[in-house]
mmCIF file of C-alpha atoms and ligand atoms in Angstrom:
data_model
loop_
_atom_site.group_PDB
_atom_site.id
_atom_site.type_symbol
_atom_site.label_atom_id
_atom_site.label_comp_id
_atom_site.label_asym_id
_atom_site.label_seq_id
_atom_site.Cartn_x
_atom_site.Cartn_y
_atom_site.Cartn_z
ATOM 1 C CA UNK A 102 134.278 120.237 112.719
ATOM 2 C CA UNK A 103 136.282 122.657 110.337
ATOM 3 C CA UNK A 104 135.185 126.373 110.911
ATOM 4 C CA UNK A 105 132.309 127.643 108.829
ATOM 5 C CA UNK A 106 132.328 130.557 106.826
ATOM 6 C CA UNK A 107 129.993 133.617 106.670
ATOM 7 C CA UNK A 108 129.831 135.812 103.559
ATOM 8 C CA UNK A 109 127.866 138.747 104.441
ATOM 9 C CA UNK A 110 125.280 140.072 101.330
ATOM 10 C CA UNK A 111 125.324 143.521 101.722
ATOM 11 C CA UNK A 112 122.470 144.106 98.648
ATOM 12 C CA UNK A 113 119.987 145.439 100.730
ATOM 13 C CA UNK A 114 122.171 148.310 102.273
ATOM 14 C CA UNK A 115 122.124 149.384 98.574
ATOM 15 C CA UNK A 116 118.508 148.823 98.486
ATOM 16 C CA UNK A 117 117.897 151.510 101.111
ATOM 17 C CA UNK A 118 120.115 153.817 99.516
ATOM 18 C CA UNK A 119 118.450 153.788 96.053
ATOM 19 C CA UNK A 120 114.728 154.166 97.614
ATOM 20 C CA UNK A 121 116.144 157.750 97.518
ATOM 21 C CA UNK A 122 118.173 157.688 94.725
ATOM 22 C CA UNK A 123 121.693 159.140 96.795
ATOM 23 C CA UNK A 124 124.942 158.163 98.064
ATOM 24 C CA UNK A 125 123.651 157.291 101.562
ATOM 25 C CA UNK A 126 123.819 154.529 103.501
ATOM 26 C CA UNK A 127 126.662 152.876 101.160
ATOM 27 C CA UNK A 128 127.144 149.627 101.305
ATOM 28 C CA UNK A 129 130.204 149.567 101.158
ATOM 29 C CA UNK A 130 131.233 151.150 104.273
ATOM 30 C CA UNK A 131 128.905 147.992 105.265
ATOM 31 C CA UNK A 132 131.211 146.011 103.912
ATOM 32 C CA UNK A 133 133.997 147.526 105.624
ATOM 33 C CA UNK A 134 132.502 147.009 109.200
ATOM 34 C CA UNK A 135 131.378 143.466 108.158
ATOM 35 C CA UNK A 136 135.233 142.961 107.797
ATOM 36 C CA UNK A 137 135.624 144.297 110.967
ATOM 37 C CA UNK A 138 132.652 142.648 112.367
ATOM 38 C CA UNK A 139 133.862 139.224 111.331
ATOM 39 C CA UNK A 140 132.860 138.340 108.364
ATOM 40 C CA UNK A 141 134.819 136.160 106.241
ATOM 41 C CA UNK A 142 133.822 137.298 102.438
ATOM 42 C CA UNK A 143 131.447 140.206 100.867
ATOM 43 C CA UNK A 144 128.859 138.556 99.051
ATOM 44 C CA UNK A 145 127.038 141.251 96.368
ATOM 45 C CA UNK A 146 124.341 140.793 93.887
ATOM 46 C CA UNK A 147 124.731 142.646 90.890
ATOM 47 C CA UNK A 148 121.478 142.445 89.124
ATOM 48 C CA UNK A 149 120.553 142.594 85.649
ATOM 49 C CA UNK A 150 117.993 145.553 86.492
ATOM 50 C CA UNK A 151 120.424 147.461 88.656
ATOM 51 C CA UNK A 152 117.855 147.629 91.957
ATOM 52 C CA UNK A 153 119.856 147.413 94.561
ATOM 53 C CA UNK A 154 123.852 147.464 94.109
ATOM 54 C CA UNK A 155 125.596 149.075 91.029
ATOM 55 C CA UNK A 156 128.213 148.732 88.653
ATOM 56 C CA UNK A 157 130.193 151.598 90.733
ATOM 57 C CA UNK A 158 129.390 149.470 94.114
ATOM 58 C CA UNK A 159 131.331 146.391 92.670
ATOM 59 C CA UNK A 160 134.303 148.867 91.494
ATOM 60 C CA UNK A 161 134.274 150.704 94.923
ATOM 61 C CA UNK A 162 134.079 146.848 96.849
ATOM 62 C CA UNK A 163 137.266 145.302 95.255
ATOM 63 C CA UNK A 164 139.171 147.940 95.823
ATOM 64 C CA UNK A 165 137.916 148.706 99.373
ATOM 65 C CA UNK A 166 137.856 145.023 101.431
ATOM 66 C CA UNK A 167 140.338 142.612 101.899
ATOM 67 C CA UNK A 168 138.069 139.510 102.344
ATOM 68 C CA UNK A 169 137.104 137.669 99.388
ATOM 69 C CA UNK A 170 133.908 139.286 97.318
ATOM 70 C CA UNK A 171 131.582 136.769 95.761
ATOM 71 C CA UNK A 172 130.179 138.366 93.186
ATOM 72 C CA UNK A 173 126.583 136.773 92.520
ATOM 73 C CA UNK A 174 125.312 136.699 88.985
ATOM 74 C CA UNK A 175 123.263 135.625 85.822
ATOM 75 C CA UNK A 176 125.140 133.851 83.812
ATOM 76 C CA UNK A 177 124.305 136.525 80.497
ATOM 77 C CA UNK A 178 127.054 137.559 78.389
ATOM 78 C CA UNK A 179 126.650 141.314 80.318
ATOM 79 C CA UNK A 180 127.682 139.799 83.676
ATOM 80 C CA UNK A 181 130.499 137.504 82.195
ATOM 81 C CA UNK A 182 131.978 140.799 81.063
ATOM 82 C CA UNK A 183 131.782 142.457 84.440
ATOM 83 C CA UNK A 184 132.881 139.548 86.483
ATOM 84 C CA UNK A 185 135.890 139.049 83.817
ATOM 85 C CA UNK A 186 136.956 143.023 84.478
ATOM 86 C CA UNK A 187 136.101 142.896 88.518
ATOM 87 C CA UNK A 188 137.817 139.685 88.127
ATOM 88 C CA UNK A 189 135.937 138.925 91.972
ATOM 89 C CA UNK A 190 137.618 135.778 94.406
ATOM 90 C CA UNK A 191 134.159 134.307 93.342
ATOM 91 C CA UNK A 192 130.938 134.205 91.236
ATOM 92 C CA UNK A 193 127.914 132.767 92.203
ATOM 93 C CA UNK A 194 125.484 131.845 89.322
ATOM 94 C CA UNK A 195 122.392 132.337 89.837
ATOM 95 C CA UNK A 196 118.743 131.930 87.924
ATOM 96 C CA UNK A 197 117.425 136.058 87.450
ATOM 97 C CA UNK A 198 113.863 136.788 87.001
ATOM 98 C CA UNK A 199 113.396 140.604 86.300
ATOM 99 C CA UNK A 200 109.726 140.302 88.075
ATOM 100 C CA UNK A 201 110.965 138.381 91.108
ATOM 101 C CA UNK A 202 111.204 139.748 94.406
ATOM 102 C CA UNK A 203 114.400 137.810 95.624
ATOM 103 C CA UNK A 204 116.243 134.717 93.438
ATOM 104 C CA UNK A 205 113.417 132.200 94.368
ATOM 105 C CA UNK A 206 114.919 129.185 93.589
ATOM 106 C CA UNK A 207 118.052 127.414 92.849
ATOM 107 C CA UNK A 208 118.990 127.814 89.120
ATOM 108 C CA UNK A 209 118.640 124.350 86.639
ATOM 109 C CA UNK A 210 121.738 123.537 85.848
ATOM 110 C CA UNK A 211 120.575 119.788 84.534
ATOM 111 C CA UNK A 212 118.277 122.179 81.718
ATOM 112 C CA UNK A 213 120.457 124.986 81.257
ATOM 113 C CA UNK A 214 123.898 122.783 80.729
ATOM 114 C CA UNK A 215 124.822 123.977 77.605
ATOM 115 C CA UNK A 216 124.032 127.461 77.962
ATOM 116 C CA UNK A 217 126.429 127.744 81.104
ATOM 117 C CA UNK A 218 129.140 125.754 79.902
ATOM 118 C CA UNK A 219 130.954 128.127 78.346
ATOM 119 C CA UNK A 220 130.278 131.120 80.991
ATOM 120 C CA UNK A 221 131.371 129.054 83.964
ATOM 121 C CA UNK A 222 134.461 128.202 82.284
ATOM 122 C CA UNK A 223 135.399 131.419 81.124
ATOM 123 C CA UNK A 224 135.493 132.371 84.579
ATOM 124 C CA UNK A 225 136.998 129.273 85.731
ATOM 125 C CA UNK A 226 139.884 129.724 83.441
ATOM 126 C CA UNK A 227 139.901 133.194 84.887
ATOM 127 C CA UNK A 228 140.761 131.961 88.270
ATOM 128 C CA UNK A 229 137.542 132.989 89.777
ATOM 129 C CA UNK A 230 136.039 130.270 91.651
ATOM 130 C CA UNK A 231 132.474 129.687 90.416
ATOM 131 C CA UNK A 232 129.344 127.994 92.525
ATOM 132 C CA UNK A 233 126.096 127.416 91.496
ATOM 133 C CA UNK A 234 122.989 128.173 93.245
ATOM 134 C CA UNK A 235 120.911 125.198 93.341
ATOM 135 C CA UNK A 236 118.153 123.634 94.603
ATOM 136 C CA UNK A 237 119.319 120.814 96.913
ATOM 137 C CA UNK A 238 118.941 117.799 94.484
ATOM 138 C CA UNK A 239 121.371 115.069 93.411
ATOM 139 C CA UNK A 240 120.868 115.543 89.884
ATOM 140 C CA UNK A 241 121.706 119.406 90.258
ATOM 141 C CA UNK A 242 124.296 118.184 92.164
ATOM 142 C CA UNK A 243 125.910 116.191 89.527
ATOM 143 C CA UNK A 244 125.116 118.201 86.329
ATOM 144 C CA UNK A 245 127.055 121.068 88.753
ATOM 145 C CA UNK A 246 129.721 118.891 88.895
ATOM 146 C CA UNK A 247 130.193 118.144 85.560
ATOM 147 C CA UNK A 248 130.072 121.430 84.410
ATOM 148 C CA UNK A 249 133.501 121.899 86.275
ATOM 149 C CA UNK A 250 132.168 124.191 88.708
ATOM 150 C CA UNK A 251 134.348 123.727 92.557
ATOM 151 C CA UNK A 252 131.425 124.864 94.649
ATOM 152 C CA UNK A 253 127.663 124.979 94.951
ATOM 153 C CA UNK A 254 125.289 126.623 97.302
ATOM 154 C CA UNK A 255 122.472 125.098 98.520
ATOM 155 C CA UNK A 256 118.794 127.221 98.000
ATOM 156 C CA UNK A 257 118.010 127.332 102.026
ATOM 157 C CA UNK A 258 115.402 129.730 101.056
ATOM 158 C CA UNK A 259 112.129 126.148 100.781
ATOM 159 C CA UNK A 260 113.725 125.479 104.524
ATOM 160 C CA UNK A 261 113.310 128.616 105.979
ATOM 161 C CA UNK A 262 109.607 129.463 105.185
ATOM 162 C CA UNK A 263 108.829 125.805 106.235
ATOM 163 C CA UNK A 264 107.651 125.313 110.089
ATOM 164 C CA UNK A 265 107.441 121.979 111.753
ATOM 165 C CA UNK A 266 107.323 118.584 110.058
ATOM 166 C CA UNK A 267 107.625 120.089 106.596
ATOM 167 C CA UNK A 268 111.020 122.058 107.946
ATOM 168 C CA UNK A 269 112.737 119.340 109.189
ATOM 169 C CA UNK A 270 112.329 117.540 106.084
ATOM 170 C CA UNK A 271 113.770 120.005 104.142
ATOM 171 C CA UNK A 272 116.365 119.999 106.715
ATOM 172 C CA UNK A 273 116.761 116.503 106.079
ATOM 173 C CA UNK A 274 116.921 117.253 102.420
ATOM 174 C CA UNK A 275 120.043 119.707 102.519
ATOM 175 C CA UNK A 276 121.915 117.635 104.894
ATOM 176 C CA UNK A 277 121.364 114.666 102.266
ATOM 177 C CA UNK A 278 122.369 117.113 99.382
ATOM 178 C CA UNK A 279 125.172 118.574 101.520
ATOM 179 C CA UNK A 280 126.621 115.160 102.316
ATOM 180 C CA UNK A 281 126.613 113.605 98.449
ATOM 181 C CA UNK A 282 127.737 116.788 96.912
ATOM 182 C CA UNK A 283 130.998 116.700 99.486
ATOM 183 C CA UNK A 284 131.223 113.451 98.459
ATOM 184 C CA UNK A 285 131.243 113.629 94.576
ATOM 185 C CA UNK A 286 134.312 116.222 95.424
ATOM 186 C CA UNK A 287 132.041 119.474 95.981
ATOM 187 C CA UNK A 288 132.618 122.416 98.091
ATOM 188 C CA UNK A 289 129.199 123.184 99.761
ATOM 189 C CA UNK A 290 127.766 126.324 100.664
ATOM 190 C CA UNK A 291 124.420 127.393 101.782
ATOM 191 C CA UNK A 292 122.156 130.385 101.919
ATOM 192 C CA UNK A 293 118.823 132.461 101.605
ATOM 193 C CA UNK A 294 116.364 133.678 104.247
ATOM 194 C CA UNK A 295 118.864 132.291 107.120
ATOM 195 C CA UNK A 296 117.976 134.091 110.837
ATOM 196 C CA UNK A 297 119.170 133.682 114.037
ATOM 197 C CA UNK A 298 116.133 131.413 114.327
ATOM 198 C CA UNK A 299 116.999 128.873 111.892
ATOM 199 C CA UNK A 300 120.916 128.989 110.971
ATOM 200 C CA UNK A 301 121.819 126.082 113.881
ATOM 201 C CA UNK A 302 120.291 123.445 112.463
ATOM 202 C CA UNK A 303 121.836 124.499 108.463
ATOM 203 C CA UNK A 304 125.210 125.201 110.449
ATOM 204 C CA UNK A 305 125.180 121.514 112.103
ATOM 205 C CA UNK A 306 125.361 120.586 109.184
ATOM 206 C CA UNK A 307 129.232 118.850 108.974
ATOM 207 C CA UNK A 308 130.055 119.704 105.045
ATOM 208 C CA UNK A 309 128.361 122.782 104.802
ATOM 209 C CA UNK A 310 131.309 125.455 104.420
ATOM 210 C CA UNK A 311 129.824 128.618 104.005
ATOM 211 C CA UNK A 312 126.752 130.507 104.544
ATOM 212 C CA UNK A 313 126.053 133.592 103.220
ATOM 213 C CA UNK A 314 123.333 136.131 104.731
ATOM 214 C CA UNK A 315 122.019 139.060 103.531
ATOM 215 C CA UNK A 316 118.706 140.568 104.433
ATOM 216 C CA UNK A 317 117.985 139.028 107.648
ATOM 217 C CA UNK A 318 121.101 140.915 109.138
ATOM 218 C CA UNK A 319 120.316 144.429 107.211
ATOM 219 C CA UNK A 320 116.859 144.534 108.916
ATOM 220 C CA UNK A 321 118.847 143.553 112.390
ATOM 221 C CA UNK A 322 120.465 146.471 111.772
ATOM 222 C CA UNK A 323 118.725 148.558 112.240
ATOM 223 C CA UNK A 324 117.991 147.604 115.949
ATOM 224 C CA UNK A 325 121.152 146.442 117.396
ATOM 225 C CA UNK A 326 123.559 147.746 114.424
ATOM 226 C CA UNK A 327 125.304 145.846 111.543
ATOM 227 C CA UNK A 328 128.062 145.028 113.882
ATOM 228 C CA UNK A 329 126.380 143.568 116.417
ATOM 229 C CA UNK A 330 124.062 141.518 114.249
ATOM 230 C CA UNK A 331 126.713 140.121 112.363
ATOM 231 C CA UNK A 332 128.923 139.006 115.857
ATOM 232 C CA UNK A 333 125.706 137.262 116.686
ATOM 233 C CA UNK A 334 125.189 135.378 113.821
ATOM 234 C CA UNK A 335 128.843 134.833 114.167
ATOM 235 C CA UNK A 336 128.151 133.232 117.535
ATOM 236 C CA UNK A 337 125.059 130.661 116.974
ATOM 237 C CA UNK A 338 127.089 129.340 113.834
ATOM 238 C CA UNK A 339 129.729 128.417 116.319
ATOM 239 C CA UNK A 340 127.719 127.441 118.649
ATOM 240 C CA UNK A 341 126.344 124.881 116.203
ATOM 241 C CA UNK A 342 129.512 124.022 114.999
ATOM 242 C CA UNK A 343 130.942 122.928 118.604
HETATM 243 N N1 PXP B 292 122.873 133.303 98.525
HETATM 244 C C1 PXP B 292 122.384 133.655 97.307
HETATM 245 C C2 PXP B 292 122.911 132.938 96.117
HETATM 246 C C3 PXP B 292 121.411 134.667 97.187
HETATM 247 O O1 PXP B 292 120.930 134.998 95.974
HETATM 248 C C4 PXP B 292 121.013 135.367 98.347
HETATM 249 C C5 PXP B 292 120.038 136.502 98.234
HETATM 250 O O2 PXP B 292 120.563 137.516 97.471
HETATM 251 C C6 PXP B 292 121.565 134.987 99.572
HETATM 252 C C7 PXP B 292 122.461 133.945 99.633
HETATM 253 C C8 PXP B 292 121.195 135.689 100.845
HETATM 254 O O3 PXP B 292 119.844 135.503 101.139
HETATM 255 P P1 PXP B 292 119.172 136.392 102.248
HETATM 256 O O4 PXP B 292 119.288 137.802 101.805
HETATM 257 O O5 PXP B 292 117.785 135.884 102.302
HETATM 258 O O6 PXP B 292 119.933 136.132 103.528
#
């Protein structure tokens, strides 16, 4: 099985750091040890509100790592501007509610088509490669697809609250989603609310490429460190993988 990626979301470092309003902790000296820590790409959420990482952060992360930054977004003429400028290895478009405590589902690209035509390729003729955050569904699938965009990422975040019966369905559901999108000539990647708990069974999965983490390894950290949180994650993806 090819290797699978893991972008590391380094939002809620920032989140810390503005509950006082400072310069400290930074995230991105997490960044920089997530590099070191092996991490394959910077994943950072630059929300329309501005609650956890900042216009400066995304400035300060392209110039500072050397592994790709995905640069997740709204698709809103404010954040096509920014992700033009940053001009980030990748976007990630996702659905933004200003009330929402996290992005809580996958965004509709079937009802939204002609709104994000013309965002997702602007940055496609940019050279930034664009996925969509979606729910894992066929038709989501396709309308992705035909909106020209290389790569989606499956919404993990149903799975993960699920326990039992109800979990491995869902399970069942991403592997299904994960196997027709690679089929149709998608890239797949995966994430939200991913733990050391419940990443095997998403990184089993053959097509899945990437998963990207965020939160679940911030609140590791602060028991065993970032480092060490991220080398174990690191480990029970391969470990699945073998
Ligand atoms: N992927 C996307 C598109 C997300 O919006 C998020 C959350 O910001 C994640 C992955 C990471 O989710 P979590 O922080 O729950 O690991």
């Amino acid at each position: 099985m090819t290797r699978l990626r893991l972008g590391v979301n380094i939002d809620h470092v920032a989140t810390v750091r503005n509950a006082r309003g400072g310069a400290f902790p930074d995230p991105v000296r997490a960044a920089i040890l997530a590099e070191q820590s092996g991490a394959d790409g910077i994943t950072a959420h630059l929300r329309e509100d501005r609650r956890h990482i900042s216009d400066d952060d995304i400035v300060r992360l392209t110039a500072a790592i050397k592994i790709p930054l995905n640069l997740e977004m709204a698709a809103t003429p404010e954040m096509l501007a920014i992700a033009l400028k940053a001009n980030p290895h990748a976007a990630c478009i996702v659905p933004e509610k200003r009330e929402e405590r996290t992005t809580e589902g996958g965004i509709d690209v079937v009802g939204q088509f002609s709104r994000l035509q013309p965002i997702v390729g602007q940055l496609v003729a940019a050279g930034i490669r664009v996925s969509m955050f979606i729910e894992p569904d066929r038709k989501q699938l396709d309308a992705s697809r035909a909106l020209g965009a290389p790569v989606v990422e499956l919404h993990t975040g149903a799975y993960a609250n699920a326990v039992g019966a109800a979990q491995e369905k869902l399970l069942k559901h991403i592997h299904n989603a994960a196997e027709f999108g690679a089929d149709i000539g998608l890239e797949i990647h995966a994430g939200h609310g991913l733990t050391y708990d419940n990443v095997q069974a998403v990184a089993g999965i053959p097509h899945i490429r990437e998963l990207n983490i965020g939160h679940f390894l911030v609140g590791e950290a602060i028991f065993a460190g970032l480092a060490e949180s991220i080398q174990k994650m690191r480990t029970l993806m391969d470990e699945a993988r073998a």
